[in-house]
Coordinates of C-alpha atoms in Angstrom, one line a residue:
Chain S
M1 CA -22.8 141.5 -13.7
A2 CA -21.0 144.0 -11.1
E3 CA -20.8 147.6 -11.9
P4 CA -18.3 148.2 -15.0
I5 CA -15.0 149.8 -14.1
I6 CA -14.9 151.3 -17.6
Q7 CA -18.2 152.8 -19.4
L8 CA -18.4 154.5 -22.5
T9 CA -21.8 155.5 -23.8
G10 CA -22.3 157.0 -27.2
V11 CA -18.8 158.6 -27.5
N12 CA -18.0 160.8 -30.5
K13 CA -14.9 162.6 -31.4
W14 CA -13.9 164.7 -34.4
F15 CA -10.3 165.8 -35.3
G16 CA -11.4 168.9 -37.2
S17 CA -13.8 167.5 -39.7
F18 CA -12.5 164.0 -39.4
H19 CA -15.0 161.7 -37.5
V20 CA -12.6 159.6 -35.6
L21 CA -15.0 157.8 -33.0
R22 CA -18.6 157.2 -33.8
D23 CA -21.0 156.2 -31.2
V24 CA -18.8 153.9 -29.3
D25 CA -20.3 152.1 -26.6
L26 CA -17.9 150.0 -24.6
S27 CA -18.2 148.3 -21.1
V28 CA -15.4 146.9 -19.2
A29 CA -15.6 144.7 -16.0
A30 CA -13.0 145.0 -13.3
G31 CA -10.1 142.3 -14.2
E32 CA -11.1 142.1 -17.8
R33 CA -8.5 141.9 -20.3
I34 CA -9.5 143.5 -23.7
V35 CA -7.4 143.5 -26.8
V36 CA -8.5 146.4 -29.2
C37 CA -7.7 145.7 -33.0
G38 CA -8.3 146.9 -36.3
P39 CA -6.7 148.7 -39.3
S40 CA -4.8 151.6 -38.8
G41 CA -6.8 154.9 -38.7
S42 CA -9.8 153.1 -37.3
G43 CA -9.6 155.0 -33.8
K44 CA -8.5 152.4 -31.7
S45 CA -5.5 154.5 -30.2
T46 CA -7.9 157.6 -29.9
L47 CA -10.2 155.5 -28.0
I48 CA -7.8 154.3 -25.2
R49 CA -6.4 157.7 -25.1
C50 CA -9.9 159.3 -24.4
I51 CA -10.2 156.8 -21.5
N52 CA -7.2 158.7 -19.4
G53 CA -8.1 161.9 -21.0
L54 CA -5.1 162.4 -23.4
E55 CA -7.7 163.1 -25.7
E56 CA -11.1 164.9 -25.0
H57 CA -14.3 163.3 -26.6
Q58 CA -17.0 165.7 -27.7
E59 CA -20.0 163.7 -27.3
G60 CA -21.1 160.9 -24.9
R61 CA -19.9 159.8 -21.5
I62 CA -16.9 158.3 -20.3
V63 CA -16.9 156.9 -16.5
V64 CA -13.7 155.4 -15.4
D65 CA -14.1 153.7 -11.8
G66 CA -17.2 155.8 -10.9
V67 CA -15.5 159.3 -12.1
E68 CA -17.0 160.8 -15.3
L69 CA -14.5 162.6 -17.3
T70 CA -15.8 166.1 -17.7
D71 CA -14.7 169.8 -17.9
E72 CA -14.9 169.8 -14.1
L73 CA -11.5 170.4 -12.2
G74 CA -9.8 167.3 -10.7
S75 CA -11.9 164.8 -12.8
V76 CA -9.2 164.0 -15.0
D77 CA -6.6 163.8 -12.2
R78 CA -8.7 161.4 -10.4
V79 CA -9.1 159.2 -13.5
R80 CA -5.6 159.2 -14.3
R81 CA -4.6 158.2 -10.8
E82 CA -6.2 155.0 -11.4
V83 CA -5.2 154.5 -15.0
G84 CA -1.8 153.5 -16.2
M85 CA -0.5 153.9 -19.6
V86 CA 2.3 152.3 -21.9
F87 CA 3.0 153.9 -25.3
Q88 CA 4.2 152.6 -28.5
Q89 CA 7.6 154.8 -28.3
W90 CA 8.0 154.1 -24.5
N91 CA 8.3 157.8 -23.9
L92 CA 10.7 157.3 -21.0
F93 CA 12.3 160.3 -19.7
P94 CA 15.7 160.5 -21.3
H95 CA 17.4 162.7 -18.6
L96 CA 16.4 160.4 -15.5
T97 CA 17.8 156.9 -15.1
A98 CA 15.3 154.0 -14.9
L99 CA 14.8 154.2 -11.2
E100 CA 14.2 158.0 -11.4
N101 CA 11.9 157.6 -14.0
L102 CA 9.9 155.2 -11.7
T103 CA 10.2 157.3 -8.5
L104 CA 9.2 160.8 -10.3
A105 CA 5.3 160.4 -10.3
P106 CA 5.2 158.8 -6.8
T107 CA 7.2 161.5 -5.2
Q108 CA 5.7 164.5 -7.1
V109 CA 1.9 163.3 -7.3
L110 CA 1.6 161.1 -4.3
K111 CA 4.0 162.8 -2.1
L112 CA 5.5 159.6 -1.2
P113 CA 9.1 159.8 0.8
R114 CA 12.0 159.2 -1.5
A115 CA 13.0 155.8 0.4
E116 CA 9.6 154.6 0.2
A117 CA 9.0 155.5 -3.7
E118 CA 12.5 153.8 -4.3
E119 CA 11.5 150.6 -2.4
R120 CA 8.3 150.4 -4.5
A121 CA 10.2 151.2 -7.9
R122 CA 12.8 148.5 -7.2
E123 CA 9.9 145.9 -6.5
Q124 CA 8.4 146.8 -9.9
L125 CA 11.5 146.5 -11.6
R126 CA 12.1 143.3 -10.3
R127 CA 8.9 142.3 -11.5
V128 CA 9.7 142.8 -15.1
H129 CA 13.1 141.5 -14.5
I130 CA 15.1 144.5 -15.2
E131 CA 16.3 145.4 -11.6
R132 CA 20.0 145.4 -12.7
H133 CA 19.5 148.3 -15.1
A134 CA 18.2 150.8 -12.3
D135 CA 20.8 153.1 -12.6
K136 CA 21.0 153.3 -16.2
Y137 CA 19.8 155.9 -18.5
P138 CA 17.2 154.9 -21.1
G139 CA 19.5 155.5 -23.8
Q140 CA 21.7 152.8 -22.6
L141 CA 18.8 150.3 -22.7
S142 CA 17.4 148.1 -25.6
G143 CA 13.9 148.8 -26.9
G144 CA 12.4 146.0 -25.0
E145 CA 14.2 146.8 -21.7
Q146 CA 12.8 150.3 -22.3
Q147 CA 9.6 149.2 -22.7
R148 CA 9.5 147.1 -19.5
V149 CA 10.9 150.2 -17.7
A150 CA 7.6 152.0 -19.0
I151 CA 5.5 149.2 -17.7
A152 CA 7.2 149.2 -14.3
R153 CA 6.8 153.1 -14.2
A154 CA 3.1 153.0 -14.9
L155 CA 2.8 150.2 -12.2
C156 CA 4.5 152.3 -9.5
M157 CA 1.4 154.5 -9.3
Q158 CA -0.6 151.3 -8.5
P159 CA -3.3 151.8 -11.0
R160 CA -6.4 149.8 -11.1
I161 CA -6.5 149.9 -15.1
M162 CA -3.7 149.7 -17.6
L163 CA -3.8 150.9 -21.1
F164 CA -1.3 149.8 -23.6
D165 CA -1.0 151.7 -27.0
E166 CA 0.5 149.3 -29.5
P167 CA 3.3 148.4 -26.9
T168 CA 5.2 146.0 -29.1
S169 CA 4.9 147.7 -32.5
A170 CA 8.2 149.8 -32.4
L171 CA 10.2 146.9 -31.0
D172 CA 12.6 144.6 -33.0
P173 CA 11.1 141.1 -33.3
E174 CA 13.4 139.4 -30.9
M175 CA 12.2 141.8 -28.2
V176 CA 8.5 141.5 -28.6
K177 CA 8.3 138.3 -26.5
E178 CA 10.0 139.8 -23.3
V179 CA 7.3 142.8 -23.3
L180 CA 4.5 140.3 -24.0
D181 CA 5.7 138.1 -21.1
A182 CA 5.6 141.1 -18.7
M183 CA 2.1 142.0 -19.9
L184 CA 1.0 138.2 -19.5
E185 CA 2.4 138.2 -15.8
L186 CA 0.4 141.4 -15.1
A187 CA -2.7 140.0 -16.7
Q188 CA -2.4 136.9 -14.6
G189 CA -2.2 139.2 -11.5
G190 CA -5.9 140.2 -12.2
M191 CA -5.1 143.7 -13.4
T192 CA -7.8 145.2 -15.8
M193 CA -6.2 145.8 -19.3
L194 CA -7.1 147.6 -22.5
V195 CA -4.3 146.6 -25.2
V196 CA -4.2 148.1 -28.6
T197 CA -2.1 145.5 -30.5
H198 CA -1.6 143.6 -33.9
E199 CA -0.2 140.6 -31.8
M200 CA -3.0 138.2 -32.4
G201 CA -1.1 135.4 -30.6
F202 CA -1.7 137.5 -27.5
A203 CA -5.2 138.3 -28.0
R204 CA -5.9 134.5 -28.4
S205 CA -4.1 133.6 -25.3
V206 CA -4.6 136.3 -22.8
A207 CA -7.7 138.4 -23.9
D208 CA -11.3 138.0 -22.5
R209 CA -12.5 139.8 -25.2
V210 CA -11.5 141.1 -28.7
V211 CA -12.9 144.4 -29.8
F212 CA -12.5 145.0 -33.4
M213 CA -12.9 148.7 -34.7
D214 CA -13.0 150.0 -38.1
Q215 CA -13.6 153.7 -39.5
G216 CA -14.2 155.0 -35.9
R217 CA -16.8 152.2 -35.0
I218 CA -16.9 149.1 -32.9
V219 CA -17.6 146.6 -35.5
E220 CA -17.5 143.4 -33.3
Q221 CA -16.6 142.3 -29.8
K222 CA -16.3 138.7 -28.9
A223 CA -14.3 136.1 -26.9
P224 CA -11.1 135.3 -28.9
R225 CA -12.3 131.8 -29.5
E226 CA -15.4 133.0 -31.3
F227 CA -13.6 136.1 -32.8
F228 CA -11.1 134.0 -34.5
G229 CA -13.2 131.1 -35.3
N230 CA -16.4 132.6 -36.4
P231 CA -16.1 136.3 -37.3
E232 CA -19.5 137.8 -38.1
H233 CA -18.7 140.7 -40.2
E234 CA -17.2 140.7 -43.7
R235 CA -14.6 143.6 -42.5
T236 CA -13.5 141.5 -39.7
R237 CA -12.8 138.4 -41.9
D238 CA -11.0 140.9 -44.4
F239 CA -8.9 142.1 -41.5
L240 CA -8.3 138.7 -40.0
A241 CA -7.2 137.3 -43.5
K242 CA -4.5 140.1 -43.7
V243 CA -3.2 140.0 -40.0
L244 CA -3.1 136.1 -39.3
P245 CA -0.3 133.8 -40.4
R246 CA -1.4 131.3 -42.9
Chain Y
M1 CA 43.3 155.8 -50.8
K2 CA 46.8 155.7 -52.1
R3 CA 48.5 159.0 -51.8
G4 CA 50.1 160.3 -55.1
R5 CA 53.0 162.8 -55.5
L6 CA 52.3 166.3 -54.3
S7 CA 51.4 168.0 -57.5
W8 CA 48.7 170.0 -59.3
S9 CA 47.4 166.8 -60.6
T10 CA 46.3 165.3 -57.0
R11 CA 43.6 166.3 -54.9
S12 CA 45.6 166.8 -51.8
G13 CA 48.3 168.8 -53.9
R14 CA 45.8 171.2 -55.0
A15 CA 44.4 171.5 -51.6
L16 CA 47.8 172.4 -50.3
A17 CA 48.5 175.0 -52.9
W18 CA 45.1 176.7 -52.3
Q19 CA 45.9 176.9 -48.5
A20 CA 49.4 178.2 -49.4
A21 CA 48.0 181.0 -51.8
L22 CA 45.6 182.2 -49.2
L23 CA 48.1 182.4 -46.4
L24 CA 50.2 184.5 -48.8
L25 CA 47.3 186.9 -49.5
L26 CA 46.5 187.2 -45.6
V27 CA 50.2 188.1 -44.9
L28 CA 50.2 190.5 -47.7
C29 CA 47.0 192.3 -46.7
G30 CA 48.1 192.6 -43.0
W31 CA 51.6 194.0 -44.1
A32 CA 50.0 196.5 -46.5
L33 CA 47.6 197.6 -43.7
A34 CA 50.2 198.0 -41.0
S35 CA 52.7 200.1 -43.1
H36 CA 50.0 202.3 -44.3
A37 CA 48.8 202.8 -40.7
A38 CA 52.4 203.4 -39.5
G39 CA 52.9 205.9 -42.3
S40 CA 50.0 208.1 -41.7
L41 CA 50.6 208.1 -37.8
A42 CA 54.2 209.3 -38.6
E43 CA 53.1 211.8 -41.0
R44 CA 50.5 213.3 -38.6
Q45 CA 53.1 213.1 -35.8
I46 CA 51.1 210.9 -33.5
R47 CA 53.0 208.8 -31.0
T48 CA 51.6 205.3 -30.9
G49 CA 51.8 203.1 -27.8
F50 CA 49.8 202.7 -24.7
G51 CA 51.9 205.0 -22.7
F52 CA 49.2 207.6 -22.5
L53 CA 47.4 205.3 -20.1
G54 CA 49.6 206.5 -17.1
Q55 CA 48.8 210.2 -18.0
R56 CA 46.1 212.2 -16.0
A57 CA 42.7 211.8 -17.5
G58 CA 41.2 215.2 -16.4
F59 CA 37.6 214.4 -17.1
D60 CA 35.0 213.3 -14.6
I61 CA 32.8 210.1 -14.6
G62 CA 29.2 210.4 -13.3
E63 CA 29.0 207.4 -11.5
G64 CA 30.4 203.8 -10.8
P65 CA 31.5 201.4 -8.3
V66 CA 35.4 202.2 -8.9
P67 CA 36.4 205.4 -7.1
Y68 CA 37.6 207.7 -9.7
G69 CA 38.5 211.5 -9.8
P70 CA 39.7 213.9 -12.7
A71 CA 43.2 213.8 -11.1
D72 CA 43.4 209.9 -11.9
S73 CA 45.0 208.2 -14.7
Y74 CA 43.2 207.1 -18.3
L75 CA 44.0 203.6 -17.0
R76 CA 41.9 204.2 -14.1
A77 CA 39.2 205.8 -16.1
F78 CA 39.1 202.6 -18.3
A79 CA 38.7 200.5 -15.1
A80 CA 35.7 202.6 -13.9
G81 CA 34.2 202.3 -17.3
L82 CA 34.9 198.6 -17.6
A83 CA 33.3 198.3 -14.0
N84 CA 30.1 200.1 -15.1
T85 CA 29.8 198.1 -18.3
L86 CA 30.2 194.7 -16.2
R87 CA 27.8 196.1 -13.6
V88 CA 25.0 196.6 -16.1
S89 CA 25.7 193.7 -18.1
L90 CA 25.7 191.1 -15.1
L91 CA 22.6 192.6 -13.6
G92 CA 21.0 192.5 -17.1
I93 CA 21.8 188.9 -17.6
L94 CA 20.5 188.0 -14.1
L95 CA 17.3 189.9 -14.8
A96 CA 16.6 189.0 -18.3
T97 CA 17.0 185.3 -18.0
P98 CA 14.0 184.5 -15.5
L99 CA 12.0 187.1 -17.3
G100 CA 12.7 185.8 -20.6
A101 CA 12.1 182.1 -19.4
L102 CA 8.5 183.3 -18.0
V103 CA 7.6 185.1 -21.1
G104 CA 8.6 182.2 -23.3
L105 CA 6.5 179.6 -21.2
G106 CA 3.8 182.2 -21.4
R107 CA 3.7 182.0 -25.1
L108 CA 3.0 178.3 -24.7
S109 CA 0.2 178.8 -22.1
R110 CA -3.1 177.5 -22.7
N111 CA -4.6 180.9 -21.4
L112 CA -5.3 183.0 -24.6
L113 CA -4.9 186.4 -22.7
L114 CA -1.5 185.5 -21.3
R115 CA -0.4 183.8 -24.7
G116 CA -1.4 187.0 -26.7
L117 CA 0.4 189.3 -24.0
C118 CA 3.5 187.4 -24.1
G119 CA 3.7 187.4 -28.0
A120 CA 3.1 191.1 -28.0
W121 CA 5.7 191.5 -25.7
V122 CA 8.2 189.6 -27.8
E123 CA 7.1 191.0 -31.0
V124 CA 7.4 194.6 -29.9
L125 CA 10.7 194.4 -28.1
R126 CA 12.5 192.3 -30.7
N127 CA 11.3 194.7 -33.8
V128 CA 11.8 198.1 -32.3
P129 CA 15.7 199.1 -32.6
L130 CA 17.3 198.9 -29.0
V131 CA 18.8 202.5 -29.2
I132 CA 15.1 203.7 -29.7
Q133 CA 14.0 201.7 -26.9
L134 CA 16.8 203.2 -24.6
F135 CA 15.7 206.7 -25.5
A136 CA 12.0 205.7 -24.6
W137 CA 13.2 204.5 -21.2
Y138 CA 15.2 207.4 -20.6
L139 CA 12.5 209.8 -21.4
A140 CA 10.0 207.9 -19.3
I141 CA 12.1 208.1 -16.3
T142 CA 13.4 211.6 -16.7
E143 CA 10.0 213.1 -17.9
L144 CA 7.4 211.1 -16.4
L145 CA 8.3 210.4 -12.9
P146 CA 7.9 212.9 -10.1
E147 CA 10.6 215.3 -9.1
A148 CA 13.2 214.1 -6.9
A149 CA 12.1 216.0 -3.9
S150 CA 8.7 214.4 -3.9
P151 CA 9.7 210.7 -5.1
L152 CA 7.3 207.6 -5.4
L153 CA 7.7 205.4 -2.3
L154 CA 7.7 201.8 -3.9
A155 CA 8.4 200.0 -0.8
P156 CA 9.5 201.1 2.7
H157 CA 12.6 203.0 2.3
V158 CA 12.7 202.5 -1.6
F159 CA 12.4 205.7 -3.6
L160 CA 11.9 206.3 -7.5
S161 CA 11.9 209.5 -9.1
K162 CA 13.5 211.8 -11.8
G163 CA 16.7 211.4 -9.8
G164 CA 16.7 207.7 -10.2
L165 CA 16.1 204.8 -7.7
Q166 CA 17.3 204.9 -4.0
L167 CA 17.6 201.8 -1.9
P168 CA 18.7 200.8 1.5
L169 CA 22.4 200.1 1.4
P170 CA 23.7 197.3 3.7
A171 CA 26.6 198.6 5.6
L172 CA 29.4 196.8 7.7
A173 CA 29.8 199.6 10.2
G174 CA 30.2 197.7 13.7
G175 CA 28.0 194.6 12.8
L176 CA 25.4 194.6 9.9
S177 CA 23.2 197.6 9.6
L178 CA 21.2 199.4 6.7
E179 CA 22.0 202.8 5.7
L180 CA 18.4 204.1 4.7
P181 CA 17.8 207.0 2.1
E182 CA 15.9 210.1 3.2
V183 CA 13.8 212.5 1.3
T184 CA 15.2 216.0 1.7
A185 CA 14.5 219.4 0.1
F186 CA 17.1 218.5 -2.5
G187 CA 15.9 215.2 -3.5
V188 CA 16.8 211.7 -1.9
Q189 CA 20.0 211.5 0.1
G190 CA 22.0 208.5 1.3
G191 CA 21.6 204.8 0.8
L192 CA 22.3 203.1 -2.7
S193 CA 21.5 205.3 -5.4
L194 CA 21.0 204.2 -9.0
T195 CA 21.0 206.7 -11.7
P196 CA 18.4 207.4 -14.4
E197 CA 21.0 206.4 -17.0
F198 CA 21.9 203.3 -15.2
L199 CA 18.1 202.4 -14.7
A200 CA 17.2 203.1 -18.4
L201 CA 20.1 201.0 -19.8
L202 CA 19.5 198.2 -17.6
A203 CA 15.7 198.2 -18.2
G204 CA 16.2 198.5 -22.0
L205 CA 18.6 195.8 -22.1
T206 CA 16.8 193.6 -19.8
T207 CA 13.5 193.8 -21.5
A208 CA 14.9 193.6 -25.1
T209 CA 17.0 190.5 -24.3
S210 CA 14.2 188.9 -22.4
A211 CA 12.3 188.9 -25.7
S212 CA 14.9 187.0 -27.5
I213 CA 15.5 184.7 -24.4
A214 CA 11.8 184.1 -24.4
E215 CA 11.9 182.9 -28.1
V216 CA 14.8 180.6 -27.2
V217 CA 13.2 179.2 -24.4
R218 CA 10.0 178.5 -26.4
A219 CA 11.8 176.7 -29.2
G220 CA 13.7 174.5 -26.6
V221 CA 10.4 173.5 -25.1
L222 CA 8.9 172.8 -28.2
A223 CA 11.9 170.7 -29.3
V224 CA 10.9 168.1 -26.6
P225 CA 8.9 165.4 -28.2
R226 CA 5.2 165.4 -27.7
G227 CA 5.3 161.9 -26.2
Q228 CA 7.1 163.2 -23.3
A229 CA 4.3 165.6 -22.1
E230 CA 1.7 162.6 -22.7
A231 CA 3.8 160.2 -20.5
A232 CA 4.0 162.7 -17.8
L233 CA 0.3 163.7 -17.9
A234 CA -0.7 160.0 -18.1
L235 CA 1.3 159.5 -14.9
G236 CA -0.7 162.2 -13.2
L237 CA 1.8 165.0 -12.9
S238 CA 0.4 168.6 -13.0
R239 CA 1.1 171.0 -15.6
R240 CA 3.5 172.8 -13.4
Q241 CA 5.5 169.6 -12.5
L242 CA 5.4 168.6 -16.1
V243 CA 7.2 171.8 -17.0
R244 CA 9.7 171.6 -14.0
K245 CA 10.6 168.1 -14.0
V246 CA 10.3 166.7 -17.6
L247 CA 10.1 169.7 -20.0
L248 CA 12.6 172.2 -18.7
P249 CA 15.4 169.6 -18.0
Q250 CA 15.4 168.4 -21.7
A251 CA 14.8 171.8 -23.1
L252 CA 18.0 173.1 -21.4
R253 CA 20.1 171.3 -23.7
V254 CA 18.7 173.0 -26.7
I255 CA 18.3 176.2 -24.8
V256 CA 21.9 177.0 -23.5
P257 CA 24.0 177.2 -26.7
P258 CA 21.6 180.0 -28.2
L259 CA 21.3 181.5 -24.7
T260 CA 24.8 181.9 -24.4
S261 CA 24.8 184.1 -27.8
Q262 CA 21.9 186.1 -26.0
Y263 CA 24.1 186.8 -23.0
L264 CA 27.0 187.9 -25.4
N265 CA 24.6 190.1 -27.2
L266 CA 23.4 191.9 -24.0
T267 CA 26.9 192.7 -23.0
K268 CA 27.9 194.0 -26.4
N269 CA 24.6 196.0 -26.7
S270 CA 25.5 197.7 -23.3
S271 CA 27.9 200.0 -25.6
L272 CA 24.7 201.7 -26.7
A273 CA 25.0 203.3 -23.2
V274 CA 26.8 206.0 -24.9
A275 CA 23.4 207.3 -26.4
I276 CA 22.0 208.2 -23.0
G277 CA 25.3 209.1 -21.2
Y278 CA 26.0 206.1 -19.2
P279 CA 29.6 205.9 -18.5
D280 CA 30.4 202.5 -19.8
V281 CA 33.9 201.6 -21.3
V282 CA 33.0 202.7 -24.7
S283 CA 31.7 206.1 -23.6
I284 CA 34.8 206.4 -21.7
A285 CA 37.1 205.2 -24.4
N286 CA 35.2 207.9 -26.7
T287 CA 36.2 210.8 -24.3
A288 CA 39.7 209.4 -24.1
I289 CA 39.9 209.4 -27.7
N290 CA 38.9 213.0 -28.1
Q291 CA 41.3 214.2 -25.4
S292 CA 44.3 212.3 -26.1
G293 CA 43.9 211.5 -30.0
Q294 CA 44.8 207.8 -29.3
A295 CA 42.2 206.3 -31.4
L296 CA 43.9 203.3 -32.4
E297 CA 44.8 202.3 -28.9
C298 CA 41.5 202.9 -27.3
I299 CA 39.7 201.2 -30.1
L300 CA 42.1 198.2 -29.4
L301 CA 41.4 198.2 -25.7
I302 CA 37.8 198.4 -26.2
M303 CA 37.9 195.1 -28.6
A304 CA 40.2 193.3 -26.1
V305 CA 37.8 194.2 -23.3
Y306 CA 34.7 192.8 -25.0
L307 CA 36.6 189.9 -26.4
T308 CA 37.8 188.9 -23.0
V309 CA 34.5 189.5 -21.1
N310 CA 32.5 187.6 -23.9
L311 CA 35.0 184.8 -23.9
C312 CA 34.8 184.2 -20.1
T313 CA 31.0 184.3 -20.4
A314 CA 31.0 181.6 -23.2
L315 CA 33.7 179.6 -21.3
L316 CA 31.4 179.5 -18.3
M317 CA 28.2 178.7 -20.4
N318 CA 30.0 175.9 -22.1
L319 CA 31.0 174.4 -18.8
Y320 CA 27.2 174.6 -17.7
N321 CA 26.1 173.2 -21.2
R322 CA 28.5 170.3 -20.7
R323 CA 26.8 169.5 -17.4
V324 CA 23.1 169.6 -18.6
A325 CA 24.1 167.9 -22.1
L326 CA 26.1 165.0 -20.7
V327 CA 23.3 163.2 -18.7
E328 CA 21.6 160.9 -20.7
R329 CA 23.8 157.8 -21.1

């Protein structure tokens, strides 16, 4: 196997006295699609937030695309340049239009000329089928539309890795599909993706591997067919019994 | 809801009755006050009215942008005082705003020392009465600074001493030139001269208000949801870009209304000038009352002045607020 694009080794993290990540080892190859699932409070969001340095880990090593996340100046910046992130609550900038949301980072961080940044932004909006809303403010868009803008915003930085933190959990049911479709298209394009989600249908059809976490540990990681068909651990079976439709 | 007859047994009838009773009470109080005041003024043979404003004032005013001498009228004295009030208030607002914003952001810094310093700045300045702070500034300037004949040189042609601050003054004498202050045996002469009174008042108002503005700014930034900062950082923005492009624009809509109150407070607090002898409008009115005895009129004038100035400030700030508040949908 080629050099992994994300490598976590013996990662531990505490929130105060709460041990939120315990000895996490995870290796992700370029182009791999990983779904992380588990009961709430199992540390899955914290895990992916550690990968772009939104949370700091206290023990172990995290190496992303050859750069280790350390205290050293610039290491977080270099990692964030390769990693895009989509949040549960979208977190679009409400004072900027959809297009301005997309051009902010390219003009500020990459110092692209405005025209070039806008061209790139329109292309990404087209990709998630939302180009006609370019000049609207986030408050004028539905939840599903906002989340697609958020995906396009992350893609404007041309990341090699995309992190999704429960991207459909805050959406009305009829909007979940349009966001999942956008993610599916992205997956088909060969993007490396880590997705925290309860959408088991998405895990089944898109993921190369499903990672199950409980109480800060990775309990089990398998290809979806095996994960759903033949879960090894009692806790995994428990969890699946609760989330899968009967 | 079906409206009943207007009577004591209906809700709308009772509401109307209470309103009428309140109005009646107000009119009665007003009438009682006015007739009492008119009675006592007549008893002491005080002529009421604003006619005295045209009379010769006879007292001197230490400084100000409006030319004035003892031979001028009370009206002109009031104008000179108003100009002094506006001068110190406007400059105070212009200086306190960026200072307050920096201190407020400093309190949110990750740097422990900076955070502590900014916290101390706020706690000291907003917990010590302003009039005490003004005395402290005035004492510091008039006691601790060197004599006027040997001033501190702050920058080329900028002098600071017990005599105040002297700066180069741009002059339009046959093209643009600078009138430069010179050090002489009698102190610094020429240029733009700011008195110790003005400097003490300006410093006191600016620093004290900056503490309140800092808290307003801090609250505004904290009111922006955490996810906004996370999204910006995840996109690779630096802390500085995060503050300038994401946090401050959103914080402004929370900041502007209480910031307006701070501007109004600063303007009103400038009336403490009387404590250190800066000739603002209150100080002039004080002298005018002592000389002319027209206390009622002078107080009314002061109230009208502050009301007008502050309503104008509030109007401008509300216009600005509408601009920062509306963009979102």
